[in-house]
Amino acid sequence: MSLLQQTLIVMPAYNESAVVGDVVGEVQAALPGVTVLVVNDGSADDTAAVARRAGATVLDLPFNLGVGGAMRAGFKYAVANGFRYAVQVDSDGQHDPAGVPQILDALQRNDVVIGARFAGVGDYETRGPRRWAMVVLASVVSRIARTRLTDTTSGFRGAGPRALELFAAHYPAEYLGDTVESLVLAARAGCSIEQIPVAMRVRAGGTPSHAPFKAMIYLGRAAMALVVALWRPRLSLRASEVPGS
């Protein structure tokens, strides 16, 4: 089987009916043979129906859990259905599916791969307190993971077999848990982490999760997420194939 046939694209979606169909179609066109799972995170609109019409498999959650809860459900689905890799692609159109093969290639030598927005590709920018928080978080998580990371809050990322099992059981659902905390959890469990440069696009629709006026709140919550991640007990990986071995 090709890497794409062994891969599940997990697409958490909350009230994204305006764009999710186009995003699913783009993913299928760019990645022939891949399976797209839209996790409908308690949407109040027609997100689920639109995704199904576009050809995605849809997992309906009874109420809104947030990105972390939706991703854990997606990881559970991946493990239960025999997928070796899972790649998160946002349903708002920001993530270019053309970057997925690069993530899969990097997963042959690492357990977790991040598509980094601030690694020399594209012109994505964020400023002010939110950017400061990202820099601090990247510095701290880099030390924990023992590798240089510049974008620990990117949602464009992939998980290999060992990380899939870990995330299916323990993926954090708290605020920023799906980004910062999940990386700390993986690193402390012994997963290898790498970032690759990707270009990020402007949202095609929907509502941003962080409005500009909440930038200072974001800074405080980001620090709290890191504290919680370090406070949690260290987990162990199950015996499984080590990437690159």
PDB file of C-alpha atoms in Angstrom:
ATOM      1  CA  MET A   1       0.000   0.000   0.000  1.00  0.00           C
ATOM      2  CA  SER A   2       1.149   3.536  -0.666  1.00  0.00           C
ATOM      3  CA  LEU A   3       1.706   5.979   2.179  1.00  0.00           C
ATOM      4  CA  LEU A   4      -1.475   7.837   1.210  1.00  0.00           C
ATOM      5  CA  GLN A   5      -3.537   4.646   1.382  1.00  0.00           C
ATOM      6  CA  GLN A   6      -2.238   4.099   4.923  1.00  0.00           C
ATOM      7  CA  THR A   7      -3.087   7.663   5.938  1.00  0.00           C
ATOM      8  CA  LEU A   8      -6.178   9.147   7.531  1.00  0.00           C
ATOM      9  CA  ILE A   9      -6.725  12.866   7.070  1.00  0.00           C
ATOM     10  CA  VAL A  10      -8.475  14.056  10.234  1.00  0.00           C
ATOM     11  CA  MET A  11     -10.424  17.256   9.729  1.00  0.00           C
ATOM     12  CA  PRO A  12     -12.050  18.695  12.887  1.00  0.00           C
ATOM     13  CA  ALA A  13     -14.963  20.913  11.892  1.00  0.00           C
ATOM     14  CA  TYR A  14     -17.252  23.193  13.855  1.00  0.00           C
ATOM     15  CA  ASN A  15     -19.830  25.190  11.873  1.00  0.00           C
ATOM     16  CA  GLU A  16     -17.753  25.097   8.692  1.00  0.00           C
ATOM     17  CA  SER A  17     -20.543  24.276   6.204  1.00  0.00           C
ATOM     18  CA  ALA A  18     -19.550  27.206   3.980  1.00  0.00           C
ATOM     19  CA  VAL A  19     -16.105  25.796   3.192  1.00  0.00           C
ATOM     20  CA  VAL A  20     -15.728  22.186   4.365  1.00  0.00           C
ATOM     21  CA  GLY A  21     -17.001  20.704   1.094  1.00  0.00           C
ATOM     22  CA  ASP A  22     -14.436  22.595  -0.960  1.00  0.00           C
ATOM     23  CA  VAL A  23     -11.645  21.661   1.452  1.00  0.00           C
ATOM     24  CA  VAL A  24     -12.568  17.967   1.338  1.00  0.00           C
ATOM     25  CA  GLY A  25     -12.639  18.109  -2.460  1.00  0.00           C
ATOM     26  CA  GLU A  26      -9.238  19.795  -2.596  1.00  0.00           C
ATOM     27  CA  VAL A  27      -7.711  17.186  -0.284  1.00  0.00           C
ATOM     28  CA  GLN A  28      -9.087  14.311  -2.346  1.00  0.00           C
ATOM     29  CA  ALA A  29      -7.836  15.869  -5.579  1.00  0.00           C
ATOM     30  CA  ALA A  30      -4.357  16.546  -4.187  1.00  0.00           C
ATOM     31  CA  LEU A  31      -3.971  13.233  -2.340  1.00  0.00           C
ATOM     32  CA  PRO A  32      -5.445  10.350  -4.393  1.00  0.00           C
ATOM     33  CA  GLY A  33      -6.098   7.251  -2.318  1.00  0.00           C
ATOM     34  CA  VAL A  34      -6.227   9.048   1.035  1.00  0.00           C
ATOM     35  CA  THR A  35      -9.202   8.710   3.387  1.00  0.00           C
ATOM     36  CA  VAL A  36     -10.727  11.921   4.719  1.00  0.00           C
ATOM     37  CA  LEU A  37     -12.459  11.834   8.098  1.00  0.00           C
ATOM     38  CA  VAL A  38     -14.408  14.956   9.036  1.00  0.00           C
ATOM     39  CA  VAL A  39     -15.046  15.040  12.772  1.00  0.00           C
ATOM     40  CA  ASN A  40     -18.202  17.108  13.087  1.00  0.00           C
ATOM     41  CA  ASP A  41     -17.661  18.717  16.472  1.00  0.00           C
ATOM     42  CA  GLY A  42     -21.261  19.380  17.492  1.00  0.00           C
ATOM     43  CA  SER A  43     -21.926  21.830  14.662  1.00  0.00           C
ATOM     44  CA  ALA A  44     -25.243  23.643  14.567  1.00  0.00           C
ATOM     45  CA  ASP A  45     -25.145  24.052  10.768  1.00  0.00           C
ATOM     46  CA  ASP A  46     -24.956  21.612   7.842  1.00  0.00           C
ATOM     47  CA  THR A  47     -21.261  20.792   8.220  1.00  0.00           C
ATOM     48  CA  ALA A  48     -21.869  17.026   8.393  1.00  0.00           C
ATOM     49  CA  ALA A  49     -24.190  16.884   5.387  1.00  0.00           C
ATOM     50  CA  VAL A  50     -21.901  19.034   3.242  1.00  0.00           C
ATOM     51  CA  ALA A  51     -18.856  16.913   4.154  1.00  0.00           C
ATOM     52  CA  ARG A  52     -20.676  13.681   3.290  1.00  0.00           C
ATOM     53  CA  ARG A  53     -21.783  15.039  -0.072  1.00  0.00           C
ATOM     54  CA  ALA A  54     -18.171  15.949  -0.790  1.00  0.00           C
ATOM     55  CA  GLY A  55     -17.138  12.327  -0.207  1.00  0.00           C
ATOM     56  CA  ALA A  56     -15.721  12.402   3.321  1.00  0.00           C
ATOM     57  CA  THR A  57     -16.396   9.920   6.062  1.00  0.00           C
ATOM     58  CA  VAL A  58     -18.084  11.830   8.877  1.00  0.00           C
ATOM     59  CA  LEU A  59     -17.831  11.163  12.592  1.00  0.00           C
ATOM     60  CA  ASP A  60     -20.564  13.068  14.438  1.00  0.00           C
ATOM     61  CA  LEU A  61     -19.873  14.186  18.003  1.00  0.00           C
ATOM     62  CA  PRO A  62     -23.027  14.848  20.069  1.00  0.00           C
ATOM     63  CA  PHE A  63     -21.762  18.191  21.345  1.00  0.00           C
ATOM     64  CA  ASN A  64     -18.813  20.538  20.916  1.00  0.00           C
ATOM     65  CA  LEU A  65     -15.616  19.157  22.478  1.00  0.00           C
ATOM     66  CA  GLY A  66     -13.114  21.528  20.903  1.00  0.00           C
ATOM     67  CA  VAL A  67     -10.254  20.649  18.579  1.00  0.00           C
ATOM     68  CA  GLY A  68      -8.493  18.426  21.107  1.00  0.00           C
ATOM     69  CA  GLY A  69     -11.549  16.270  21.740  1.00  0.00           C
ATOM     70  CA  ALA A  70     -12.300  16.057  18.033  1.00  0.00           C
ATOM     71  CA  MET A  71      -8.729  15.028  17.246  1.00  0.00           C
ATOM     72  CA  ARG A  72      -8.704  12.353  19.938  1.00  0.00           C
ATOM     73  CA  ALA A  73     -11.844  10.899  18.357  1.00  0.00           C
ATOM     74  CA  GLY A  74     -10.073  10.987  14.996  1.00  0.00           C
ATOM     75  CA  PHE A  75      -7.004   9.218  16.371  1.00  0.00           C
ATOM     76  CA  LYS A  76      -9.211   6.543  17.928  1.00  0.00           C
ATOM     77  CA  TYR A  77     -10.875   6.035  14.554  1.00  0.00           C
ATOM     78  CA  ALA A  78      -7.462   5.743  12.870  1.00  0.00           C
ATOM     79  CA  VAL A  79      -6.231   3.081  15.299  1.00  0.00           C
ATOM     80  CA  ALA A  80      -9.511   1.136  15.197  1.00  0.00           C
ATOM     81  CA  ASN A  81      -9.460   1.073  11.395  1.00  0.00           C
ATOM     82  CA  GLY A  82      -5.847   0.106  10.884  1.00  0.00           C
ATOM     83  CA  PHE A  83      -4.332   3.362   9.619  1.00  0.00           C
ATOM     84  CA  ARG A  84      -0.607   3.846  10.219  1.00  0.00           C
ATOM     85  CA  TYR A  85      -0.582   7.623   9.879  1.00  0.00           C
ATOM     86  CA  ALA A  86      -2.942  10.468  10.689  1.00  0.00           C
ATOM     87  CA  VAL A  87      -2.540  14.040   9.483  1.00  0.00           C
ATOM     88  CA  GLN A  88      -4.616  16.935  10.791  1.00  0.00           C
ATOM     89  CA  VAL A  89      -5.918  19.276   8.101  1.00  0.00           C
ATOM     90  CA  ASP A  90      -8.097  22.165   9.235  1.00  0.00           C
ATOM     91  CA  SER A  91     -11.521  22.475   7.649  1.00  0.00           C
ATOM     92  CA  ASP A  92     -11.196  26.242   7.117  1.00  0.00           C
ATOM     93  CA  GLY A  93      -8.807  26.003   4.163  1.00  0.00           C
ATOM     94  CA  GLN A  94      -5.663  27.323   5.861  1.00  0.00           C
ATOM     95  CA  HIS A  95      -3.682  24.121   5.406  1.00  0.00           C
ATOM     96  CA  ASP A  96      -2.476  23.343   1.893  1.00  0.00           C
ATOM     97  CA  PRO A  97      -2.863  19.578   1.329  1.00  0.00           C
ATOM     98  CA  ALA A  98       0.106  19.715  -1.036  1.00  0.00           C
ATOM     99  CA  GLY A  99       2.242  19.686   2.120  1.00  0.00           C
ATOM    100  CA  VAL A 100       0.906  16.327   3.347  1.00  0.00           C
ATOM    101  CA  PRO A 101       3.382  14.155   1.359  1.00  0.00           C
ATOM    102  CA  GLN A 102       6.266  16.056   2.982  1.00  0.00           C
ATOM    103  CA  ILE A 103       4.789  15.369   6.407  1.00  0.00           C
ATOM    104  CA  LEU A 104       4.425  11.674   5.551  1.00  0.00           C
ATOM    105  CA  ASP A 105       8.009  11.479   4.322  1.00  0.00           C
ATOM    106  CA  ALA A 106       9.221  12.993   7.605  1.00  0.00           C
ATOM    107  CA  LEU A 107       7.075  10.505   9.548  1.00  0.00           C
ATOM    108  CA  GLN A 108       9.291   7.726   8.212  1.00  0.00           C
ATOM    109  CA  ARG A 109      11.995   8.931  10.598  1.00  0.00           C
ATOM    110  CA  ASN A 110       9.954  10.596  13.376  1.00  0.00           C
ATOM    111  CA  ASP A 111       6.829   9.955  15.432  1.00  0.00           C
ATOM    112  CA  VAL A 112       5.343  13.465  15.195  1.00  0.00           C
ATOM    113  CA  VAL A 113       5.863  15.997  12.414  1.00  0.00           C
ATOM    114  CA  ILE A 114       4.769  19.639  12.576  1.00  0.00           C
ATOM    115  CA  GLY A 115       4.093  21.788   9.538  1.00  0.00           C
ATOM    116  CA  ALA A 116       5.748  24.970  10.799  1.00  0.00           C
ATOM    117  CA  ARG A 117       4.565  28.421   9.702  1.00  0.00           C
ATOM    118  CA  PHE A 118       7.690  30.265  10.841  1.00  0.00           C
ATOM    119  CA  ALA A 119      10.409  28.098   9.326  1.00  0.00           C
ATOM    120  CA  GLY A 120      11.277  30.056   6.198  1.00  0.00           C
ATOM    121  CA  VAL A 121       8.399  29.236   3.822  1.00  0.00           C
ATOM    122  CA  GLY A 122       5.437  31.496   3.046  1.00  0.00           C
ATOM    123  CA  ASP A 123       4.558  34.893   4.471  1.00  0.00           C
ATOM    124  CA  TYR A 124       2.296  33.956   7.380  1.00  0.00           C
ATOM    125  CA  GLU A 125       2.620  36.473  10.230  1.00  0.00           C
ATOM    126  CA  THR A 126       1.209  37.038  13.675  1.00  0.00           C
ATOM    127  CA  ARG A 127       2.141  39.898  15.979  1.00  0.00           C
ATOM    128  CA  GLY A 128       1.826  41.236  19.500  1.00  0.00           C
ATOM    129  CA  PRO A 129       1.299  39.171  22.654  1.00  0.00           C
ATOM    130  CA  ARG A 130       0.185  36.119  20.723  1.00  0.00           C
ATOM    131  CA  ARG A 131       3.444  36.060  18.762  1.00  0.00           C
ATOM    132  CA  TRP A 132       5.447  36.577  21.965  1.00  0.00           C
ATOM    133  CA  ALA A 133       3.666  33.620  23.507  1.00  0.00           C
ATOM    134  CA  MET A 134       4.472  31.488  20.469  1.00  0.00           C
ATOM    135  CA  VAL A 135       8.163  32.349  20.709  1.00  0.00           C
ATOM    136  CA  VAL A 136       8.340  31.519  24.417  1.00  0.00           C
ATOM    137  CA  LEU A 137       6.400  28.281  23.984  1.00  0.00           C
ATOM    138  CA  ALA A 138       8.586  27.216  21.070  1.00  0.00           C
ATOM    139  CA  SER A 139      11.734  27.825  23.113  1.00  0.00           C
ATOM    140  CA  VAL A 140      10.520  25.814  26.105  1.00  0.00           C
ATOM    141  CA  VAL A 141       9.068  22.922  24.089  1.00  0.00           C
ATOM    142  CA  SER A 142      12.240  22.778  21.977  1.00  0.00           C
ATOM    143  CA  ARG A 143      14.216  22.071  25.134  1.00  0.00           C
ATOM    144  CA  ILE A 144      11.800  19.358  26.212  1.00  0.00           C
ATOM    145  CA  ALA A 145      11.726  17.737  22.768  1.00  0.00           C
ATOM    146  CA  ARG A 146      15.497  18.198  22.299  1.00  0.00           C
ATOM    147  CA  THR A 147      15.044  19.626  18.830  1.00  0.00           C
ATOM    148  CA  ARG A 148      14.546  23.110  17.452  1.00  0.00           C
ATOM    149  CA  LEU A 149      10.890  23.996  16.982  1.00  0.00           C
ATOM    150  CA  THR A 150       9.583  27.377  15.876  1.00  0.00           C
ATOM    151  CA  ASP A 151       5.825  26.763  15.713  1.00  0.00           C
ATOM    152  CA  THR A 152       4.444  24.634  18.518  1.00  0.00           C
ATOM    153  CA  THR A 153       0.887  25.908  18.024  1.00  0.00           C
ATOM    154  CA  SER A 154       0.552  24.823  14.396  1.00  0.00           C
ATOM    155  CA  GLY A 155      -2.375  22.476  13.823  1.00  0.00           C
ATOM    156  CA  PHE A 156      -0.954  21.137  10.548  1.00  0.00           C
ATOM    157  CA  ARG A 157       0.808  18.044  11.826  1.00  0.00           C
ATOM    158  CA  GLY A 158       1.070  14.291  11.444  1.00  0.00           C
ATOM    159  CA  ALA A 159       1.402  11.295  13.752  1.00  0.00           C
ATOM    160  CA  GLY A 160       3.026   7.939  13.045  1.00  0.00           C
ATOM    161  CA  PRO A 161       2.126   4.526  14.530  1.00  0.00           C
ATOM    162  CA  ARG A 162       3.584   5.041  18.011  1.00  0.00           C
ATOM    163  CA  ALA A 163       2.177   8.544  18.398  1.00  0.00           C
ATOM    164  CA  LEU A 164      -1.191   7.398  17.045  1.00  0.00           C
ATOM    165  CA  GLU A 165      -1.593   4.868  19.855  1.00  0.00           C
ATOM    166  CA  LEU A 166      -0.493   7.424  22.441  1.00  0.00           C
ATOM    167  CA  PHE A 167      -2.804  10.146  21.151  1.00  0.00           C
ATOM    168  CA  ALA A 168      -5.803   7.845  20.754  1.00  0.00           C
ATOM    169  CA  ALA A 169      -5.702   7.207  24.493  1.00  0.00           C
ATOM    170  CA  HIS A 170      -4.314  10.436  25.910  1.00  0.00           C
ATOM    171  CA  TYR A 171      -4.619  13.341  23.451  1.00  0.00           C
ATOM    172  CA  PRO A 172      -5.316  16.474  25.533  1.00  0.00           C
ATOM    173  CA  ALA A 173      -8.675  18.168  25.027  1.00  0.00           C
ATOM    174  CA  GLU A 174      -8.042  21.337  27.052  1.00  0.00           C
ATOM    175  CA  TYR A 175      -7.448  24.807  25.615  1.00  0.00           C
ATOM    176  CA  LEU A 176      -4.171  24.674  23.610  1.00  0.00           C
ATOM    177  CA  GLY A 177      -3.815  21.053  24.727  1.00  0.00           C
ATOM    178  CA  ASP A 178      -4.139  19.930  21.136  1.00  0.00           C
ATOM    179  CA  THR A 179      -0.996  21.889  20.250  1.00  0.00           C
ATOM    180  CA  VAL A 180       1.467  22.671  23.035  1.00  0.00           C
ATOM    181  CA  GLU A 181       0.438  20.052  25.579  1.00  0.00           C
ATOM    182  CA  SER A 182       0.270  17.250  23.022  1.00  0.00           C
ATOM    183  CA  LEU A 183       3.874  17.929  21.972  1.00  0.00           C
ATOM    184  CA  VAL A 184       5.103  17.901  25.562  1.00  0.00           C
ATOM    185  CA  LEU A 185       3.149  14.695  26.221  1.00  0.00           C
ATOM    186  CA  ALA A 186       4.672  13.050  23.138  1.00  0.00           C
ATOM    187  CA  ALA A 187       8.219  14.216  23.864  1.00  0.00           C
ATOM    188  CA  ARG A 188       8.130  13.088  27.492  1.00  0.00           C
ATOM    189  CA  ALA A 189       6.792   9.685  26.379  1.00  0.00           C
ATOM    190  CA  GLY A 190       9.795   9.222  24.104  1.00  0.00           C
ATOM    191  CA  CYS A 191       8.382  10.249  20.728  1.00  0.00           C
ATOM    192  CA  SER A 192      10.723  11.914  18.270  1.00  0.00           C
ATOM    193  CA  ILE A 193       9.469  15.226  16.870  1.00  0.00           C
ATOM    194  CA  GLU A 194      10.467  17.144  13.752  1.00  0.00           C
ATOM    195  CA  GLN A 195       9.169  20.245  12.034  1.00  0.00           C
ATOM    196  CA  ILE A 196       9.132  20.945   8.314  1.00  0.00           C
ATOM    197  CA  PRO A 197       8.467  24.348   6.707  1.00  0.00           C
ATOM    198  CA  VAL A 198       5.029  24.881   5.167  1.00  0.00           C
ATOM    199  CA  ALA A 199       3.131  27.818   3.705  1.00  0.00           C
ATOM    200  CA  MET A 200      -0.121  28.734   5.453  1.00  0.00           C
ATOM    201  CA  ARG A 201      -3.107  30.302   3.717  1.00  0.00           C
ATOM    202  CA  VAL A 202      -5.800  32.765   4.765  1.00  0.00           C
ATOM    203  CA  ARG A 203      -8.942  31.168   6.177  1.00  0.00           C
ATOM    204  CA  ALA A 204     -11.518  30.447   3.470  1.00  0.00           C
ATOM    205  CA  GLY A 205     -14.382  30.909   5.924  1.00  0.00           C
ATOM    206  CA  GLY A 206     -15.657  30.335   9.439  1.00  0.00           C
ATOM    207  CA  THR A 207     -14.717  32.214  12.579  1.00  0.00           C
ATOM    208  CA  PRO A 208     -11.132  32.405  13.925  1.00  0.00           C
ATOM    209  CA  SER A 209     -10.691  30.718  17.278  1.00  0.00           C
ATOM    210  CA  HIS A 210      -8.687  33.650  18.673  1.00  0.00           C
ATOM    211  CA  ALA A 211      -9.981  37.181  18.077  1.00  0.00           C
ATOM    212  CA  PRO A 212      -7.351  39.961  18.205  1.00  0.00           C
ATOM    213  CA  PHE A 213      -8.811  41.577  21.318  1.00  0.00           C
ATOM    214  CA  LYS A 214      -8.206  38.342  23.229  1.00  0.00           C
ATOM    215  CA  ALA A 215      -4.453  38.411  22.614  1.00  0.00           C
ATOM    216  CA  MET A 216      -3.512  38.995  26.255  1.00  0.00           C
ATOM    217  CA  ILE A 217      -5.841  36.233  27.407  1.00  0.00           C
ATOM    218  CA  TYR A 218      -4.146  33.951  24.886  1.00  0.00           C
ATOM    219  CA  LEU A 219      -0.763  34.752  26.416  1.00  0.00           C
ATOM    220  CA  GLY A 220      -1.917  33.758  29.902  1.00  0.00           C
ATOM    221  CA  ARG A 221      -3.667  30.615  28.727  1.00  0.00           C
ATOM    222  CA  ALA A 222      -0.638  29.576  26.707  1.00  0.00           C
ATOM    223  CA  ALA A 223       1.518  29.726  29.817  1.00  0.00           C
ATOM    224  CA  MET A 224      -1.075  27.741  31.755  1.00  0.00           C
ATOM    225  CA  ALA A 225      -1.200  25.074  29.049  1.00  0.00           C
ATOM    226  CA  LEU A 226       2.541  24.595  29.341  1.00  0.00           C
ATOM    227  CA  VAL A 227       2.356  24.326  33.139  1.00  0.00           C
ATOM    228  CA  VAL A 228      -0.390  21.708  32.873  1.00  0.00           C
ATOM    229  CA  ALA A 229       1.605  19.767  30.286  1.00  0.00           C
ATOM    230  CA  LEU A 230       4.644  19.591  32.551  1.00  0.00           C
ATOM    231  CA  TRP A 231       2.519  18.734  35.585  1.00  0.00           C
ATOM    232  CA  ARG A 232       0.932  15.657  34.001  1.00  0.00           C
ATOM    233  CA  PRO A 233       2.548  12.264  34.721  1.00  0.00           C
ATOM    234  CA  ARG A 234       4.997  11.008  32.130  1.00  0.00           C
ATOM    235  CA  LEU A 235       3.471   8.353  29.837  1.00  0.00           C
ATOM    236  CA  SER A 236       5.160   5.359  28.235  1.00  0.00           C
ATOM    237  CA  LEU A 237       4.933   4.230  24.626  1.00  0.00           C
ATOM    238  CA  ARG A 238       3.722   0.754  23.843  1.00  0.00           C
ATOM    239  CA  ALA A 239       6.168  -1.542  22.108  1.00  0.00           C
ATOM    240  CA  SER A 240       5.968  -0.584  18.443  1.00  0.00           C
ATOM    241  CA  GLU A 241       8.091   0.085  15.408  1.00  0.00           C
ATOM    242  CA  VAL A 242      10.527   2.964  15.894  1.00  0.00           C
ATOM    243  CA  PRO A 243      10.608   5.329  12.875  1.00  0.00           C
ATOM    244  CA  GLY A 244      13.733   4.975  10.799  1.00  0.00           C
ATOM    245  CA  SER A 245      14.718   1.626  12.336  1.00  0.00           C
TER     246      SER A 245
END
